[in-house]
Short mmCIF file of N, CA, C and O in Angstrom, two decimals:
data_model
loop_
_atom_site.label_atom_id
_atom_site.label_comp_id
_atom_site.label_asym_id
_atom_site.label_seq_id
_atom_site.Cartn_x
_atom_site.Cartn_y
_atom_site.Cartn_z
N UNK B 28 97.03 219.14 134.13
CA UNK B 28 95.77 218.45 134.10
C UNK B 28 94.91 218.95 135.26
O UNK B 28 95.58 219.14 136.28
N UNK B 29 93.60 219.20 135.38
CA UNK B 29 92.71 219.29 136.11
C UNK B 29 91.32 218.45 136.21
O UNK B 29 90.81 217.81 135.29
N UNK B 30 91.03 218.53 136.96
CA UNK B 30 89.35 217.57 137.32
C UNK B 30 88.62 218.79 137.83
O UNK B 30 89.18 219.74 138.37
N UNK B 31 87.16 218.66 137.60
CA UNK B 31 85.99 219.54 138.38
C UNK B 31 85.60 218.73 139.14
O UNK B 31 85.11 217.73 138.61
N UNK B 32 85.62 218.79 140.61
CA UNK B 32 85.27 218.29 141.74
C UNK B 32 84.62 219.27 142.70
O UNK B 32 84.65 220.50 142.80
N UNK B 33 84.01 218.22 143.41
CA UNK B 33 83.33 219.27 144.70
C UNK B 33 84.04 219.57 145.66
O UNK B 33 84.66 218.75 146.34
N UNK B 34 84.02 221.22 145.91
CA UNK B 34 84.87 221.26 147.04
C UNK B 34 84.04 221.43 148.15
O UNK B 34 83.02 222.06 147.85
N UNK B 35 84.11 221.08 149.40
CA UNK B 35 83.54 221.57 150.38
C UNK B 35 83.75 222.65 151.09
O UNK B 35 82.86 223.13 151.80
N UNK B 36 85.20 223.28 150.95
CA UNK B 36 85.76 224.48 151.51
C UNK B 36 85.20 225.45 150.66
O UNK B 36 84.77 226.43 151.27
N UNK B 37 85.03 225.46 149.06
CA UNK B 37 84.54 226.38 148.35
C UNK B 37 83.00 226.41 148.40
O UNK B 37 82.21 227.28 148.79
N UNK B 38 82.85 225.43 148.00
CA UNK B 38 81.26 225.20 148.08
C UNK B 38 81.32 224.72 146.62
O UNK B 38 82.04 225.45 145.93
N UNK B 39 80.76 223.72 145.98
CA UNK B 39 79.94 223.76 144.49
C UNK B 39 81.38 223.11 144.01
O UNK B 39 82.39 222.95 144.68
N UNK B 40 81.14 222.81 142.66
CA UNK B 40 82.29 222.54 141.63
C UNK B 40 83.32 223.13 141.20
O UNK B 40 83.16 224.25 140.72
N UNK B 41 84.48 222.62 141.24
CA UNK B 41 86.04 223.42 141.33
C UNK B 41 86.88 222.69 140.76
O UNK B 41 87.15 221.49 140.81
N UNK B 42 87.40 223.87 140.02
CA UNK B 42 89.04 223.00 139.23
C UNK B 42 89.66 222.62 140.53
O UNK B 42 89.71 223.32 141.55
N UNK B 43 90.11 221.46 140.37
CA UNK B 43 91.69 220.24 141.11
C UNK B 43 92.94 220.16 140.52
O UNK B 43 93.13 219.70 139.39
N UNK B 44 93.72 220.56 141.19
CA UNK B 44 94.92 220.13 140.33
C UNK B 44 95.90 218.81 140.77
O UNK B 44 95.60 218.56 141.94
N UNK B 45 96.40 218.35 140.55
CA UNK B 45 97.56 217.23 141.41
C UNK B 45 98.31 218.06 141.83
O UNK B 45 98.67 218.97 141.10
N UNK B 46 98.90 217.91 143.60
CA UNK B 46 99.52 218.49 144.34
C UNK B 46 101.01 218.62 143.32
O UNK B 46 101.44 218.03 142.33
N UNK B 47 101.55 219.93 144.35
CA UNK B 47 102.89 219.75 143.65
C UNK B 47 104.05 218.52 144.41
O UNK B 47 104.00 217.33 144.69
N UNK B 48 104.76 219.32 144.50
CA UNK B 48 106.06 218.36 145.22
C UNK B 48 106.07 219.33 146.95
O UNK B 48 106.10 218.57 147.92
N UNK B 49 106.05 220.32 147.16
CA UNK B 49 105.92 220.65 148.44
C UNK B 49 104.22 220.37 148.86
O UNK B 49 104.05 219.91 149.99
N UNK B 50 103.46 220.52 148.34
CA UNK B 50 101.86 220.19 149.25
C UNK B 50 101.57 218.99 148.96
O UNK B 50 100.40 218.64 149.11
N UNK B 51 102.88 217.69 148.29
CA UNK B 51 102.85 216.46 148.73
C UNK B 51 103.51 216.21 149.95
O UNK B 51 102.93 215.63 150.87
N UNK B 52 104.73 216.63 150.02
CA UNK B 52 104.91 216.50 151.53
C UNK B 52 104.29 216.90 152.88
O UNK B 52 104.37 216.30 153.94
N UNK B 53 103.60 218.20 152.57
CA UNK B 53 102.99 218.33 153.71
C UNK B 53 101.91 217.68 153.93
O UNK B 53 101.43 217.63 155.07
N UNK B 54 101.29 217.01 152.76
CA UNK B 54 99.62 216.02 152.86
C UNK B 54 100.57 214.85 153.78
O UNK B 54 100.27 214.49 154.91
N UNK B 55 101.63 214.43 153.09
CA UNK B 55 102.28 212.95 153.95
C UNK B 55 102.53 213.06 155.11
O UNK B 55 102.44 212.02 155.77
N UNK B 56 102.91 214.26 155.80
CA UNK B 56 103.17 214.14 156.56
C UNK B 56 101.63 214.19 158.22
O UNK B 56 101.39 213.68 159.31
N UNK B 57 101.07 215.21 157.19
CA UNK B 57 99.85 215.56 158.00
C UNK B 57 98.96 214.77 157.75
O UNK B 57 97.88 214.98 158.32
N UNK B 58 99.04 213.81 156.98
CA UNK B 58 98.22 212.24 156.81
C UNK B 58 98.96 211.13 157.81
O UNK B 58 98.27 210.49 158.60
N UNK B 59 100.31 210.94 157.74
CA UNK B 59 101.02 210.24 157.60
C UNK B 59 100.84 208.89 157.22
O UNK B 59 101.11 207.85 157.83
N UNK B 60 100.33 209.08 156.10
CA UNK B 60 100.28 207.84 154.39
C UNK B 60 101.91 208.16 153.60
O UNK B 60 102.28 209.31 153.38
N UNK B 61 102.60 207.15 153.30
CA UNK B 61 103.66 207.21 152.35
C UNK B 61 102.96 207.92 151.10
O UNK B 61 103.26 209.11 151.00
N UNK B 62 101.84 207.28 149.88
CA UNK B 62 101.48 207.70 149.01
C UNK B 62 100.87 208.82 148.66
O UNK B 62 100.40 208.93 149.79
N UNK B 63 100.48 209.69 148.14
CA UNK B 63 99.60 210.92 148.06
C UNK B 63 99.48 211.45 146.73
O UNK B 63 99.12 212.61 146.56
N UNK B 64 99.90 210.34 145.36
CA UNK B 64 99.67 210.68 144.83
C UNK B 64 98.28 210.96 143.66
O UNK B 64 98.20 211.49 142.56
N UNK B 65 97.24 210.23 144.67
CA UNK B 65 96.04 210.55 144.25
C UNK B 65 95.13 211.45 144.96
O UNK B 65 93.90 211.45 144.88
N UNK B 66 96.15 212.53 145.94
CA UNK B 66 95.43 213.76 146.20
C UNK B 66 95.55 214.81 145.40
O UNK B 66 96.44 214.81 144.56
N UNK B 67 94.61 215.94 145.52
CA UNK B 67 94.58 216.59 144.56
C UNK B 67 94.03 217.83 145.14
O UNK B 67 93.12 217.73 145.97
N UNK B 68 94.51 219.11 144.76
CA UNK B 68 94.00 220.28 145.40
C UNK B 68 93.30 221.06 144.80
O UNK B 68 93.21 221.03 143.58
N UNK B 69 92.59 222.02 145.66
CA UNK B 69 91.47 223.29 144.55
C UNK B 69 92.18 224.10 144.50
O UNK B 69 92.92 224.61 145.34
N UNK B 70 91.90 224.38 142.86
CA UNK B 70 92.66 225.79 142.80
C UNK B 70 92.33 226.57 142.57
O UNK B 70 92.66 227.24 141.59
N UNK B 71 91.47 226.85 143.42
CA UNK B 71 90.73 228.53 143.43
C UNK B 71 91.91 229.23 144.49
O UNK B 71 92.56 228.60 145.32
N UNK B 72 91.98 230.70 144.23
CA UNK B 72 92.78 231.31 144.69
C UNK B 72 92.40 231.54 146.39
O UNK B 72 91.35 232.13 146.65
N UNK B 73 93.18 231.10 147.43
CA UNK B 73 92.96 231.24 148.81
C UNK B 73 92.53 230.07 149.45
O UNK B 73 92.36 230.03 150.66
N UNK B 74 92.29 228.84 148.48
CA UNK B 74 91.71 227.60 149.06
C UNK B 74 92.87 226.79 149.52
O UNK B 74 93.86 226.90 148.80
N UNK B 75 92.97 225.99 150.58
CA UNK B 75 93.50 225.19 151.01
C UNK B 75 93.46 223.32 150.78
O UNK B 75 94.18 222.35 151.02
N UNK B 76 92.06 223.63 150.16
CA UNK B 76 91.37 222.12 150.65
C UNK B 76 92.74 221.15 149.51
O UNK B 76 93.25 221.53 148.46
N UNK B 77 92.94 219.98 150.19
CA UNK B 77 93.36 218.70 149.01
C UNK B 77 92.31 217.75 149.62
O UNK B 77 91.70 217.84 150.69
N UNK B 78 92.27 216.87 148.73
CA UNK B 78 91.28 215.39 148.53
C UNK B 78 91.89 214.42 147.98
O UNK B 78 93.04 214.55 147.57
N UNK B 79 91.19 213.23 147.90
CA UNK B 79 91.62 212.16 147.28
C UNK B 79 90.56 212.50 146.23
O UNK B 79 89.39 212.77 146.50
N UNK B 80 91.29 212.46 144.56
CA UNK B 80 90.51 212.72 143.12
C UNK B 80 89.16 212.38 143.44
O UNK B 80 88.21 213.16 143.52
N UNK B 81 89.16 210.90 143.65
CA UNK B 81 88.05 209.88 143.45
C UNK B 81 86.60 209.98 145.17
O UNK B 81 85.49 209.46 145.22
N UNK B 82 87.21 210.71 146.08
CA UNK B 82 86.73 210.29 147.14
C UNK B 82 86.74 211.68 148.27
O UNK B 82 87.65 211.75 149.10
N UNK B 83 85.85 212.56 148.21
CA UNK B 83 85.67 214.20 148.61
C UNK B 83 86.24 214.16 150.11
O UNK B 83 86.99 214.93 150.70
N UNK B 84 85.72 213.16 150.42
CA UNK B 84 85.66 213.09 152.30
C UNK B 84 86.77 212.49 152.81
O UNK B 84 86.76 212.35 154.03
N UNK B 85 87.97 212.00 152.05
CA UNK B 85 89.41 211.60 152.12
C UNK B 85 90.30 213.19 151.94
O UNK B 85 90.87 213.60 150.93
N UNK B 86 90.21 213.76 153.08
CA UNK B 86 90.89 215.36 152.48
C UNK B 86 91.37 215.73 153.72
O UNK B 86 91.48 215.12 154.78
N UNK B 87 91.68 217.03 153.30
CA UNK B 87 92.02 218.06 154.68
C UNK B 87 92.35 219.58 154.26
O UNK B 87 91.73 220.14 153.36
N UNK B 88 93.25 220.11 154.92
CA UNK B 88 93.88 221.28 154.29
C UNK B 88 95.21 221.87 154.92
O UNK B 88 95.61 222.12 156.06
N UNK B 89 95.72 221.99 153.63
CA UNK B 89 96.89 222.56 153.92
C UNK B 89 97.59 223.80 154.60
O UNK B 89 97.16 224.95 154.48
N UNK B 90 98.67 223.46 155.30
CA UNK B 90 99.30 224.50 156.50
C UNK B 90 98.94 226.13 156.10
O UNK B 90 99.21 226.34 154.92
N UNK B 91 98.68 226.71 156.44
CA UNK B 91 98.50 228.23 156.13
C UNK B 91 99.57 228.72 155.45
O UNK B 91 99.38 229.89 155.11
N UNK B 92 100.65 228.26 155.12
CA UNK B 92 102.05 228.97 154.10
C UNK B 92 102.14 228.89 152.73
O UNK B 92 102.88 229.43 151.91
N UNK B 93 100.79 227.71 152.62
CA UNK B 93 100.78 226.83 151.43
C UNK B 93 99.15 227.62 150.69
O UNK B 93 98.47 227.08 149.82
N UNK B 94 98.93 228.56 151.13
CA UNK B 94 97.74 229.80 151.01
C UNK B 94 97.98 230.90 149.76
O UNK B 94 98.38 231.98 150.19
N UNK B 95 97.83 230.86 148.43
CA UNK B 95 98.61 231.43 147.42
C UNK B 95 97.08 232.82 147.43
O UNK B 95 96.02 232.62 148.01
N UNK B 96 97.30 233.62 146.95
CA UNK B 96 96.18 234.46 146.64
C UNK B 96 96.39 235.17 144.91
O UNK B 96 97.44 235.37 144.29
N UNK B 97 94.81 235.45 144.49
CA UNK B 97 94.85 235.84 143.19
C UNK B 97 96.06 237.14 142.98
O UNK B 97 96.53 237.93 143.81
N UNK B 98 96.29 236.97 141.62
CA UNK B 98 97.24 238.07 140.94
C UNK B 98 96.02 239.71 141.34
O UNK B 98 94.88 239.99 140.98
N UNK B 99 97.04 240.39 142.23
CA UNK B 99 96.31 241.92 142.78
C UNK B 99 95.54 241.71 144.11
O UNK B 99 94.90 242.66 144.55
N UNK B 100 95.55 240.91 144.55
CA UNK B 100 94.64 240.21 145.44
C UNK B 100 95.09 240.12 146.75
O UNK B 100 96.07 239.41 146.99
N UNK B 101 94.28 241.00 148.00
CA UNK B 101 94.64 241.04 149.07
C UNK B 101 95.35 239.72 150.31
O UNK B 101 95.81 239.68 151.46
N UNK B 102 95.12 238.96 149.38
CA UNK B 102 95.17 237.66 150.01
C UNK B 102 94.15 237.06 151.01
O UNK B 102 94.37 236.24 151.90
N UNK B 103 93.32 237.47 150.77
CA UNK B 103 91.93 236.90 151.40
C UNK B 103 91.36 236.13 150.58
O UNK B 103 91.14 236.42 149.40
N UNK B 104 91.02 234.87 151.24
CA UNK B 104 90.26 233.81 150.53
C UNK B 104 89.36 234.17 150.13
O UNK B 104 88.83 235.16 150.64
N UNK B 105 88.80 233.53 149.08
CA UNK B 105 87.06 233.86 148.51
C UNK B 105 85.97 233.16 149.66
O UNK B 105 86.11 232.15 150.35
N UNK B 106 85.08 233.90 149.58
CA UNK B 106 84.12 233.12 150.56
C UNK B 106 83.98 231.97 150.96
O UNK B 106 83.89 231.23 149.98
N UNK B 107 83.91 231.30 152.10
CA UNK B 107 83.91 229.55 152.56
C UNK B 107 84.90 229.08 151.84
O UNK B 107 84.71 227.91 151.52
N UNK B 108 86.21 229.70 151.33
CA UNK B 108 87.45 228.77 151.61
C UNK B 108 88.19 229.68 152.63
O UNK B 108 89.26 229.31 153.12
#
């Protein structure tokens, strides 16, 4: 499942996905909230940002390990993520 949300790291409107099971733990821990299951991350290739679905400015970003890059792709983020 995905949502189009605003990202602020990307800029403009962006597929979200629901975190997995490792970039839930690291939101819990780097929140330290028990719940996280209404964060949700961009998945544009090189973005970091997660959010809360409903609420842009409830966010942060995830540890630099958690940094996937496109298929062929130097691993450089796309612009302003």
């Amino acid at each position: 499942m995905r949502k189009s949300l605003a990202c602020p790291t990307c800029g403009g409107m962006q597929d979200f996905r629901p975190l997995d099971d490792a970039e839930r733990a690291a939101v819990k821990d780097q929140l330290g909230i028990p719940y996280v299951h209404d964060y949700w991350r961009c998945d544009v290739a090189g973005c970091l940002r997660f959010q809360r679905w409903d609420r842009q400015r409830m966010g942060g970003l995830l540890p630099e390990a958690f940094r996937r890059t496109a298929a062929g792709g130097e691993g450089r983020p796309p612009t302003g993520c």
